[in-house]
Every structure is written in structure tokens, then in C-alpha cells.
């Protein structure tokens, strides 16, 4: 394992600009971005394996060959790092669900629910951080607000496309249905984390989607 190393002691603290007249060596910025990306990759792995409480800055720092102080040169605090981990994870999730045919998103989101059962550590991190992020000023507050807006928009369009195709009842409110689907996913995750053997997330979610389609047949 690499020995921990510290960052350039003359570098400014996170969030501060370089002093006037000082030029950093060419390539320093790109190296910093590369190291930051490496930290995020390892942080995702650590929290996927160990969860919110078990994942530590020390383990992440050890994996990328930095001291904890060196790691925090790239992120202002553990909370900021956690927010970035969730943002990276969400970017991958949303990429999987964004497709040309919006109706397929309803099927893709079921696949996402199934995938989440394979990464309980990240689900725990997400659920815990989502609760903390409701506080104004939390590093992840704006990310979660934007995440929910984006996900509701994706599902709203998916429901509307499915209505046009005659797959779900036309009298359903796409906005309300999208919000309900998001609430169902988050609520299922909490119950599953508490009792993983008692709650089958994918099965419950698929049951709800089947109910939506069956309403079309009984309307």
C-alpha cells in the first residue's frame, strides 16, 4: 500500500484562490482533478462496502495514498465528500434510466430498485444523507432538491408516454404519480434497510406498477 503523502504545503486551502502573482506548475490542476476523481471512486467503493457509519476517511485516504489532511485538501469536509459520493452515484443511476423512449424508464426504474439491493452500503449512505440534507445549509441540500426534481420530471414524462400508449389509465395525474413512485422507492429503502429479509423491494415496486396497469383494464 502507498504511504500517505500530504499535499503541497504552499497550496491555498479549499475554496480560496491562488495568491496574486503565483503560478502553479503546468499540469498541477489536471493532476488535482485526477486525484479528486480517484478519491471519489474509492469513496464510492468504501461506502458501498461499509455503509455510512463504517466508511471512514482514513480508509479512503489509505487507498489513494494520502493522509487524511491531504484528502481533505480536495474536499472541505467529510460531509462535502459524502455529498459528492451521492452525486456521483446518482449520475450513474440517472444515466441508466434516461432512454429515448420515456416509457422504458418505468421498467428501468424497477431494474434500479433491484440493483440497489446489491449495494446496501450506498443505499444506507443515501438514506441517511437524504434525512440530514433537509436542513438548510447542508452540503447536500441543493443536490437532493435537484435530484428529486429531475427524477420526478423523468417519471412524469414516462407516465405521460405510457398514457399515450394506452399502458396506464389516462385519468392519472402524471405529476402525482411520479411523486408517488419516488416516495415509494425511498420508503421501501428504509424498510428494507431495517428488515432486509422481510421486505422484497423489487417485488413490491413491480406490484405497484402492475396495479397502475390493471387500473387501465378496470377503468
GROMACS .gro file of C-alpha atoms in nm, residues 47-218:
model
  172
   47UNK     CA    1  -1.920   0.332   0.142
   48UNK     CA    2  -2.068   0.060  -0.078
   49UNK     CA    3  -1.877  -0.197   0.127
   50UNK     CA    4  -1.906  -0.042   0.474
   51UNK     CA    5  -2.203   0.194   0.472
   52UNK     CA    6  -2.243   0.537   0.627
   53UNK     CA    7  -2.110   0.454   0.972
   54UNK     CA    8  -1.848   0.201   0.870
   55UNK     CA    9  -1.686   0.401   0.593
   56UNK     CA   10  -1.400   0.615   0.721
   57UNK     CA   11  -1.186   0.894   0.581
   58UNK     CA   12  -0.878   0.702   0.695
   59UNK     CA   13  -0.963   0.401   0.481
   60UNK     CA   14  -1.032   0.619   0.178
   61UNK     CA   15  -0.710   0.816   0.234
   62UNK     CA   16  -0.509   0.493   0.269
   63UNK     CA   17  -0.647   0.361  -0.059
   64UNK     CA   18  -0.544   0.669  -0.254
   65UNK     CA   19  -0.208   0.717  -0.082
   66UNK     CA   20  -0.290   1.036   0.108
   67UNK     CA   21  -0.304   1.141   0.468
   68UNK     CA   22  -0.647   1.242   0.599
   69UNK     CA   23  -0.535   1.606   0.588
   70UNK     CA   24  -0.427   1.558   0.228
   71UNK     CA   25  -0.762   1.405   0.140
   72UNK     CA   26  -0.948   1.697   0.295
   73UNK     CA   27  -0.747   1.935   0.081
   74UNK     CA   28  -0.967   1.813  -0.205
   75UNK     CA   29  -1.295   1.823  -0.008
   76UNK     CA   30  -1.382   2.082   0.256
   77UNK     CA   31  -1.523   1.821   0.499
   78UNK     CA   32  -1.647   1.465   0.524
   79UNK     CA   33  -1.999   1.597   0.462
   80UNK     CA   34  -1.886   1.756   0.135
   81UNK     CA   35  -1.719   1.431   0.031
   82UNK     CA   36  -2.035   1.233   0.112
   83UNK     CA   37  -2.242   1.477  -0.093
   84UNK     CA   38  -2.009   1.426  -0.389
   85UNK     CA   39  -2.025   1.049  -0.350
   86UNK     CA   40  -2.405   1.062  -0.367
   87UNK     CA   41  -2.388   1.297  -0.667
   88UNK     CA   42  -2.156   1.054  -0.849
   89UNK     CA   43  -2.376   0.759  -0.767
   90UNK     CA   44  -2.690   0.946  -0.877
   91UNK     CA   45  -2.530   1.048  -1.207
   92UNK     CA   46  -2.472   0.681  -1.287
   93UNK     CA   47  -2.825   0.587  -1.180
   94UNK     CA   48  -2.989   0.861  -1.386
   95UNK     CA   49  -2.780   0.769  -1.690
   96UNK     CA   50  -2.916   0.414  -1.667
   97UNK     CA   51  -3.275   0.539  -1.654
   98UNK     CA   52  -3.257   0.805  -1.925
   99UNK     CA   53  -3.361   0.645  -2.252
  100UNK     CA   54  -3.509   0.772  -2.579
  101UNK     CA   55  -3.842   0.601  -2.518
  102UNK     CA   56  -3.957   0.750  -2.187
  103UNK     CA   57  -4.196   0.460  -2.127
  104UNK     CA   58  -3.897   0.231  -2.082
  105UNK     CA   59  -3.799   0.441  -1.780
  106UNK     CA   60  -4.076   0.274  -1.580
  107UNK     CA   61  -3.909  -0.061  -1.647
  108UNK     CA   62  -3.559   0.079  -1.595
  109UNK     CA   63  -3.651   0.214  -1.255
  110UNK     CA   64  -3.758  -0.135  -1.150
  111UNK     CA   65  -3.414  -0.254  -1.256
  112UNK     CA   66  -3.264   0.026  -1.048
  113UNK     CA   67  -3.460  -0.086  -0.741
  114UNK     CA   68  -3.327  -0.437  -0.798
  115UNK     CA   69  -2.972  -0.309  -0.840
  116UNK     CA   70  -2.996  -0.118  -0.511
  117UNK     CA   71  -3.035  -0.446  -0.324
  118UNK     CA   72  -2.677  -0.529  -0.429
  119UNK     CA   73  -2.526  -0.211  -0.278
  120UNK     CA   74  -2.674  -0.182   0.072
  121UNK     CA   75  -2.388   0.039   0.191
  122UNK     CA   76  -2.465   0.304  -0.069
  123UNK     CA   77  -2.838   0.278  -0.001
  124UNK     CA   78  -2.766   0.333   0.368
  125UNK     CA   79  -2.546   0.632   0.286
  126UNK     CA   80  -2.812   0.777   0.055
  127UNK     CA   81  -3.095   0.731   0.304
  128UNK     CA   82  -2.901   0.877   0.596
  129UNK     CA   83  -2.770   1.172   0.398
  130UNK     CA   84  -3.113   1.246   0.250
  131UNK     CA   85  -3.253   1.286   0.601
  132UNK     CA   86  -2.970   1.512   0.708
  133UNK     CA   87  -2.984   1.717   0.388
  134UNK     CA   88  -3.331   1.857   0.463
  135UNK     CA   89  -3.155   2.115   0.681
  136UNK     CA   90  -3.083   2.443   0.504
  137UNK     CA   91  -2.713   2.491   0.452
  138UNK     CA   92  -2.625   2.121   0.448
  139UNK     CA   93  -2.367   2.049   0.173
  140UNK     CA   94  -2.605   1.801   0.005
  141UNK     CA   95  -2.924   2.010   0.040
  142UNK     CA   96  -2.929   2.152  -0.312
  143UNK     CA   97  -2.816   1.826  -0.467
  144UNK     CA   98  -3.106   1.631  -0.316
  145UNK     CA   99  -3.357   1.902  -0.409
  146UNK     CA  100  -3.235   1.896  -0.769
  147UNK     CA  101  -3.219   1.517  -0.769
  148UNK     CA  102  -3.585   1.487  -0.673
  149UNK     CA  103  -3.688   1.750  -0.929
  150UNK     CA  104  -3.501   1.564  -1.203
  151UNK     CA  105  -3.634   1.222  -1.106
  152UNK     CA  106  -3.993   1.347  -1.079
  153UNK     CA  107  -3.956   1.505  -1.422
  154UNK     CA  108  -3.825   1.183  -1.575
  155UNK     CA  109  -4.104   0.976  -1.425
  156UNK     CA  110  -4.370   1.235  -1.511
  157UNK     CA  111  -4.269   1.211  -1.877
  158UNK     CA  112  -4.258   0.832  -1.854
  159UNK     CA  113  -4.612   0.817  -1.714
  160UNK     CA  114  -4.739   1.059  -1.980
  161UNK     CA  115  -4.581   0.849  -2.258
  162UNK     CA  116  -4.731   0.533  -2.111
  163UNK     CA  117  -5.072   0.702  -2.103
  164UNK     CA  118  -5.045   0.797  -2.471
  165UNK     CA  119  -4.957   0.436  -2.549
  166UNK     CA  120  -5.258   0.314  -2.353
  167UNK     CA  121  -5.044   0.129  -2.098
  168UNK     CA  122  -5.173   0.315  -1.791
  169UNK     CA  123  -5.504   0.497  -1.728
  170UNK     CA  124  -5.531   0.836  -1.893
  171UNK     CA  125  -5.704   0.994  -1.593
  172UNK     CA  126  -5.399   0.956  -1.367
  173UNK     CA  127  -5.217   1.279  -1.279
  174UNK     CA  128  -4.862   1.227  -1.413
  175UNK     CA  129  -4.715   1.467  -1.155
  176UNK     CA  130  -4.883   1.297  -0.860
  177UNK     CA  131  -4.799   0.951  -0.994
  178UNK     CA  132  -4.432   1.044  -1.039
  179UNK     CA  133  -4.414   1.184  -0.686
  180UNK     CA  134  -4.577   0.867  -0.552
  181UNK     CA  135  -4.323   0.647  -0.731
  182UNK     CA  136  -4.031   0.842  -0.582
  183UNK     CA  137  -4.188   0.825  -0.235
  184UNK     CA  138  -4.242   0.451  -0.276
  185UNK     CA  139  -3.877   0.394  -0.366
  186UNK     CA  140  -3.742   0.593  -0.072
  187UNK     CA  141  -3.988   0.442   0.174
  188UNK     CA  142  -3.908   0.090   0.057
  189UNK     CA  143  -3.537   0.154   0.102
  190UNK     CA  144  -3.584   0.248   0.468
  191UNK     CA  145  -3.796  -0.059   0.539
  192UNK     CA  146  -3.553  -0.283   0.351
  193UNK     CA  147  -3.252  -0.147   0.542
  194UNK     CA  148  -3.429  -0.219   0.870
  195UNK     CA  149  -3.555  -0.566   0.770
  196UNK     CA  150  -3.382  -0.687   0.452
  197UNK     CA  151  -3.521  -1.039   0.488
  198UNK     CA  152  -3.878  -0.917   0.531
  199UNK     CA  153  -3.902  -0.658   0.251
  200UNK     CA  154  -3.856  -0.752  -0.114
  201UNK     CA  155  -3.807  -0.410  -0.273
  202UNK     CA  156  -3.821  -0.512  -0.641
  203UNK     CA  157  -4.128  -0.731  -0.590
  204UNK     CA  158  -4.320  -0.457  -0.409
  205UNK     CA  159  -4.229  -0.198  -0.670
  206UNK     CA  160  -4.329  -0.428  -0.955
  207UNK     CA  161  -4.660  -0.497  -0.777
  208UNK     CA  162  -4.733  -0.125  -0.765
  209UNK     CA  163  -4.658  -0.083  -1.136
  210UNK     CA  164  -4.884  -0.379  -1.211
  211UNK     CA  165  -5.163  -0.210  -1.015
  212UNK     CA  166  -5.123   0.102  -1.229
  213UNK     CA  167  -5.160  -0.103  -1.545
  214UNK     CA  168  -5.451  -0.305  -1.407
  215UNK     CA  169  -5.640   0.017  -1.336
  216UNK     CA  170  -5.643   0.071  -1.712
  217UNK     CA  171  -5.820  -0.261  -1.761
  218UNK     CA  172  -6.080  -0.199  -1.489
   0.00000   0.00000   0.00000
